[in-house]
PDB file of C-alpha atoms in Angstrom:
ATOM      1  CA  MET A   1      -0.040 -22.882  -0.079  1.00 94.00           C
ATOM      2  CA  ARG A   2       0.405 -22.394   3.648  1.00 94.00           C
ATOM      3  CA  ILE A   3       0.792 -19.029   5.355  1.00 95.00           C
ATOM      4  CA  GLY A   4       4.597 -19.256   5.514  1.00 95.00           C
ATOM      5  CA  GLU A   5       4.839 -19.768   1.757  1.00 96.00           C
ATOM      6  CA  LEU A   6       2.473 -16.830   1.113  1.00 96.00           C
ATOM      7  CA  ALA A   7       4.601 -14.693   3.423  1.00 96.00           C
ATOM      8  CA  ARG A   8       7.781 -15.675   1.544  1.00 97.00           C
ATOM      9  CA  ARG A   9       6.236 -15.080  -1.879  1.00 96.00           C
ATOM     10  CA  THR A  10       4.853 -11.650  -0.989  1.00 96.00           C
ATOM     11  CA  GLY A  11       7.409 -10.341   1.500  1.00 96.00           C
ATOM     12  CA  VAL A  12       4.602  -9.772   4.014  1.00 96.00           C
ATOM     13  CA  SER A  13       4.860 -11.150   7.534  1.00 96.00           C
ATOM     14  CA  GLU A  14       2.656 -14.002   8.692  1.00 95.00           C
ATOM     15  CA  ARG A  15       1.353 -11.697  11.390  1.00 96.00           C
ATOM     16  CA  SER A  16       0.217  -9.189   8.745  1.00 95.00           C
ATOM     17  CA  LEU A  17      -1.460 -11.949   6.753  1.00 96.00           C
ATOM     18  CA  ARG A  18      -3.415 -13.043   9.823  1.00 95.00           C
ATOM     19  CA  TYR A  19      -4.384  -9.390  10.382  1.00 95.00           C
ATOM     20  CA  TYR A  20      -5.590  -9.155   6.767  1.00 94.00           C
ATOM     21  CA  GLU A  21      -7.829 -12.154   7.400  1.00 93.00           C
ATOM     22  CA  LYS A  22      -9.172 -10.644  10.603  1.00 93.00           C
ATOM     23  CA  GLN A  23     -10.007  -7.453   8.701  1.00 92.00           C
ATOM     24  CA  GLY A  24     -11.762  -9.394   5.925  1.00 89.00           C
ATOM     25  CA  LEU A  25      -9.154  -8.516   3.305  1.00 91.00           C
ATOM     26  CA  LEU A  26      -7.980 -12.081   2.725  1.00 92.00           C
ATOM     27  CA  THR A  27      -9.565 -15.513   3.126  1.00 90.00           C
ATOM     28  CA  SER A  28      -8.127 -18.976   3.567  1.00 91.00           C
ATOM     29  CA  ALA A  29      -9.339 -22.522   3.764  1.00 92.00           C
ATOM     30  CA  ARG A  30      -8.388 -24.667   6.743  1.00 91.00           C
ATOM     31  CA  THR A  31      -6.743 -28.054   6.675  1.00 90.00           C
ATOM     32  CA  PRO A  32      -8.103 -30.787   8.968  1.00 92.00           C
ATOM     33  CA  GLY A  33      -5.244 -29.825  11.295  1.00 91.00           C
ATOM     34  CA  GLY A  34      -6.405 -26.191  11.360  1.00 89.00           C
ATOM     35  CA  HIS A  35      -3.613 -24.742   9.190  1.00 90.00           C
ATOM     36  CA  ARG A  36      -4.437 -21.934   6.795  1.00 92.00           C
ATOM     37  CA  GLU A  37      -4.238 -22.718   3.087  1.00 94.00           C
ATOM     38  CA  TYR A  38      -4.343 -20.155   0.290  1.00 94.00           C
ATOM     39  CA  GLY A  39      -4.703 -20.473  -3.452  1.00 90.00           C
ATOM     40  CA  ASP A  40      -2.213 -18.935  -5.869  1.00 89.00           C
ATOM     41  CA  TRP A  41      -4.649 -16.015  -6.240  1.00 88.00           C
ATOM     42  CA  ALA A  42      -3.678 -14.878  -2.721  1.00 92.00           C
ATOM     43  CA  VAL A  43      -0.262 -13.639  -3.903  1.00 93.00           C
ATOM     44  CA  ASP A  44      -1.859 -11.049  -6.191  1.00 90.00           C
ATOM     45  CA  ARG A  45      -4.423 -10.146  -3.529  1.00 91.00           C
ATOM     46  CA  VAL A  46      -1.729  -9.488  -0.887  1.00 94.00           C
ATOM     47  CA  ILE A  47       0.340  -7.424  -3.318  1.00 93.00           C
ATOM     48  CA  ARG A  48      -2.759  -5.373  -4.150  1.00 89.00           C
ATOM     49  CA  ILE A  49      -3.530  -4.892  -0.433  1.00 93.00           C
ATOM     50  CA  GLN A  50       0.028  -3.694   0.162  1.00 94.00           C
ATOM     51  CA  ALA A  51      -0.254  -1.196  -2.707  1.00 91.00           C
ATOM     52  CA  LEU A  52      -3.499   0.178  -1.290  1.00 90.00           C
ATOM     53  CA  TYR A  53      -1.959   0.529   2.181  1.00 91.00           C
ATOM     54  CA  ALA A  54       1.023   2.309   0.621  1.00 90.00           C
ATOM     55  CA  ALA A  55      -1.414   4.730  -1.020  1.00 85.00           C
ATOM     56  CA  GLY A  56      -2.638   5.664   2.452  1.00 85.00           C
ATOM     57  CA  LEU A  57      -5.927   3.774   2.537  1.00 87.00           C
ATOM     58  CA  HIS A  58      -6.961   2.125   5.804  1.00 88.00           C
ATOM     59  CA  SER A  59      -8.182  -1.454   6.142  1.00 89.00           C
ATOM     60  CA  THR A  60     -11.880  -0.554   6.316  1.00 88.00           C
ATOM     61  CA  LYS A  61     -11.724   1.297   3.017  1.00 85.00           C
ATOM     62  CA  ILE A  62      -9.578  -1.426   1.447  1.00 88.00           C
ATOM     63  CA  ALA A  63     -12.143  -4.036   2.507  1.00 87.00           C
ATOM     64  CA  ARG A  64     -14.851  -2.025   0.743  1.00 83.00           C
ATOM     65  CA  LEU A  65     -12.695  -1.505  -2.339  1.00 82.00           C
ATOM     66  CA  LEU A  66     -11.364  -5.039  -2.894  1.00 81.00           C
ATOM     67  CA  PRO A  67     -14.643  -6.555  -4.100  1.00 76.00           C
ATOM     68  CA  CYS A  68     -14.698  -3.900  -6.830  1.00 77.00           C
ATOM     69  CA  LEU A  69     -11.347  -5.076  -8.192  1.00 75.00           C
ATOM     70  CA  ARG A  70     -10.769  -8.154 -10.288  1.00 67.00           C
ATOM     71  CA  ASP A  71      -8.042 -10.442  -9.019  1.00 60.00           C
ATOM     72  CA  ALA A  72      -5.762 -12.431 -11.293  1.00 59.00           C
ATOM     73  CA  ASP A  73      -7.909 -15.486 -10.620  1.00 56.00           C
ATOM     74  CA  GLY A  74     -10.725 -13.820 -12.560  1.00 53.00           C
ATOM     75  CA  GLY A  75     -12.909 -13.676  -9.464  1.00 56.00           C
ATOM     76  CA  PRO A  76     -16.096 -11.652  -9.640  1.00 52.00           C
ATOM     77  CA  SER A  77     -15.907  -7.890  -9.514  1.00 58.00           C
ATOM     78  CA  GLU A  78     -18.806  -6.045  -7.933  1.00 62.00           C
ATOM     79  CA  VAL A  79     -19.861  -2.656  -9.209  1.00 65.00           C
ATOM     80  CA  ALA A  80     -18.471   0.195  -7.146  1.00 70.00           C
ATOM     81  CA  THR A  81     -20.965   2.486  -5.460  1.00 76.00           C
ATOM     82  CA  ALA A  82     -21.016   6.216  -6.137  1.00 80.00           C
ATOM     83  CA  ARG A  83     -20.072   6.775  -2.490  1.00 80.00           C
ATOM     84  CA  LEU A  84     -16.985   4.575  -2.770  1.00 79.00           C
ATOM     85  CA  VAL A  85     -15.919   6.351  -5.954  1.00 80.00           C
ATOM     86  CA  ALA A  86     -16.285   9.704  -4.152  1.00 86.00           C
ATOM     87  CA  GLU A  87     -14.233   8.469  -1.188  1.00 83.00           C
ATOM     88  CA  LEU A  88     -11.499   7.139  -3.456  1.00 82.00           C
ATOM     89  CA  THR A  89     -11.457  10.420  -5.380  1.00 88.00           C
ATOM     90  CA  GLU A  90     -10.970  12.226  -2.054  1.00 89.00           C
ATOM     91  CA  GLU A  91      -8.087   9.870  -1.212  1.00 85.00           C
ATOM     92  CA  ARG A  92      -6.471  10.599  -4.568  1.00 88.00           C
ATOM     93  CA  GLU A  93      -6.837  14.349  -3.995  1.00 93.00           C
ATOM     94  CA  ARG A  94      -5.219  13.929  -0.558  1.00 89.00           C
ATOM     95  CA  ILE A  95      -2.286  12.107  -2.135  1.00 88.00           C
ATOM     96  CA  ASP A  96      -1.990  14.828  -4.807  1.00 93.00           C
ATOM     97  CA  ARG A  97      -1.838  17.465  -2.036  1.00 94.00           C
ATOM     98  CA  MET A  98       0.882  15.498  -0.254  1.00 92.00           C
ATOM     99  CA  ILE A  99       2.884  15.246  -3.489  1.00 93.00           C
ATOM    100  CA  GLY A 100       2.549  19.008  -3.988  1.00 96.00           C
ATOM    101  CA  ASP A 101       3.702  19.663  -0.424  1.00 96.00           C
ATOM    102  CA  LEU A 102       6.707  17.374  -0.899  1.00 95.00           C
ATOM    103  CA  LEU A 103       7.654  19.052  -4.179  1.00 97.00           C
ATOM    104  CA  ARG A 104       7.503  22.487  -2.526  1.00 97.00           C
ATOM    105  CA  SER A 105       9.620  21.213   0.369  1.00 97.00           C
ATOM    106  CA  ARG A 106      12.187  19.849  -2.071  1.00 97.00           C
ATOM    107  CA  GLU A 107      12.330  23.205  -3.886  1.00 97.00           C
ATOM    108  CA  VAL A 108      12.986  25.027  -0.600  1.00 96.00           C
ATOM    109  CA  LEU A 109      15.644  22.481   0.324  1.00 96.00           C
ATOM    110  CA  ASP A 110      17.284  22.891  -3.103  1.00 96.00           C
ATOM    111  CA  GLU A 111      17.443  26.666  -2.559  1.00 95.00           C
ATOM    112  CA  VAL A 112      19.033  26.201   0.865  1.00 95.00           C
ATOM    113  CA  ILE A 113      21.544  23.698  -0.533  1.00 94.00           C
ATOM    114  CA  ASP A 114      22.443  26.065  -3.382  1.00 93.00           C
ATOM    115  CA  ALA A 115      22.902  28.975  -0.977  1.00 92.00           C
ATOM    116  CA  ALA A 116      24.946  26.872   1.449  1.00 92.00           C
ATOM    117  CA  SER A 117      27.076  25.485  -1.386  1.00 91.00           C
ATOM    118  CA  ALA A 118      27.793  28.972  -2.716  1.00 88.00           C
ATOM    119  CA  ALA A 119      28.742  30.160   0.760  1.00 85.00           C
ATOM    120  CA  ALA A 120      30.975  27.111   1.315  1.00 82.00           C
ATOM    121  CA  VAL A 121      32.735  27.576  -2.038  1.00 82.00           C
ATOM    122  CA  GLY A 122      33.155  31.304  -1.343  1.00 74.00           C
ATOM    123  CA  SER A 123      34.750  30.573   2.012  1.00 71.00           C
ATOM    124  CA  GLY A 124      37.066  27.941   0.520  1.00 66.00           C
ATOM    125  CA  SER A 125      35.500  24.894   2.189  1.00 59.00           C
ATOM    126  CA  ARG A 126      33.826  22.014   0.392  1.00 57.00           C
ATOM    127  CA  PRO A 127      30.229  20.972   1.043  1.00 53.00           C
ATOM    128  CA  ALA A 128      30.066  17.840   3.200  1.00 57.00           C
ATOM    129  CA  GLY A 129      27.537  16.045   0.986  1.00 56.00           C
ATOM    130  CA  GLY A 130      29.332  16.439  -2.310  1.00 52.00           C
ATOM    131  CA  GLU A 131      27.354  16.990  -5.517  1.00 52.00           C
ATOM    132  CA  ARG A 132      23.610  16.486  -5.692  1.00 51.00           C
TER     133      ARG A 132
END
């Protein structure tokens, strides 16, 4: 499939797909006319890359991690190094800390909303946001 089709199937811009290639995250064959062509395996690869970006990993780490993962095409999976496992564990711990921070922020916000709602009801006015 050409780059436009891969972009449509994954929801990722053509520009991002070219960037993924430049970073070594994705490969393509070239037609005699110089157009990029991808196999069906590329859809799963791009979706996996997007998930890793969403988890907060940067392209260098993703490039090191991808060979350790098996794609839907059954491509070879290299054994992860102890260093990579340690780095990924650190990334997971960072994400866990962020989740904890967000949960604490939500608790504080809930307390403020409850206090503001009680004050608004006590003064006879309705909260602007309605029920939560």
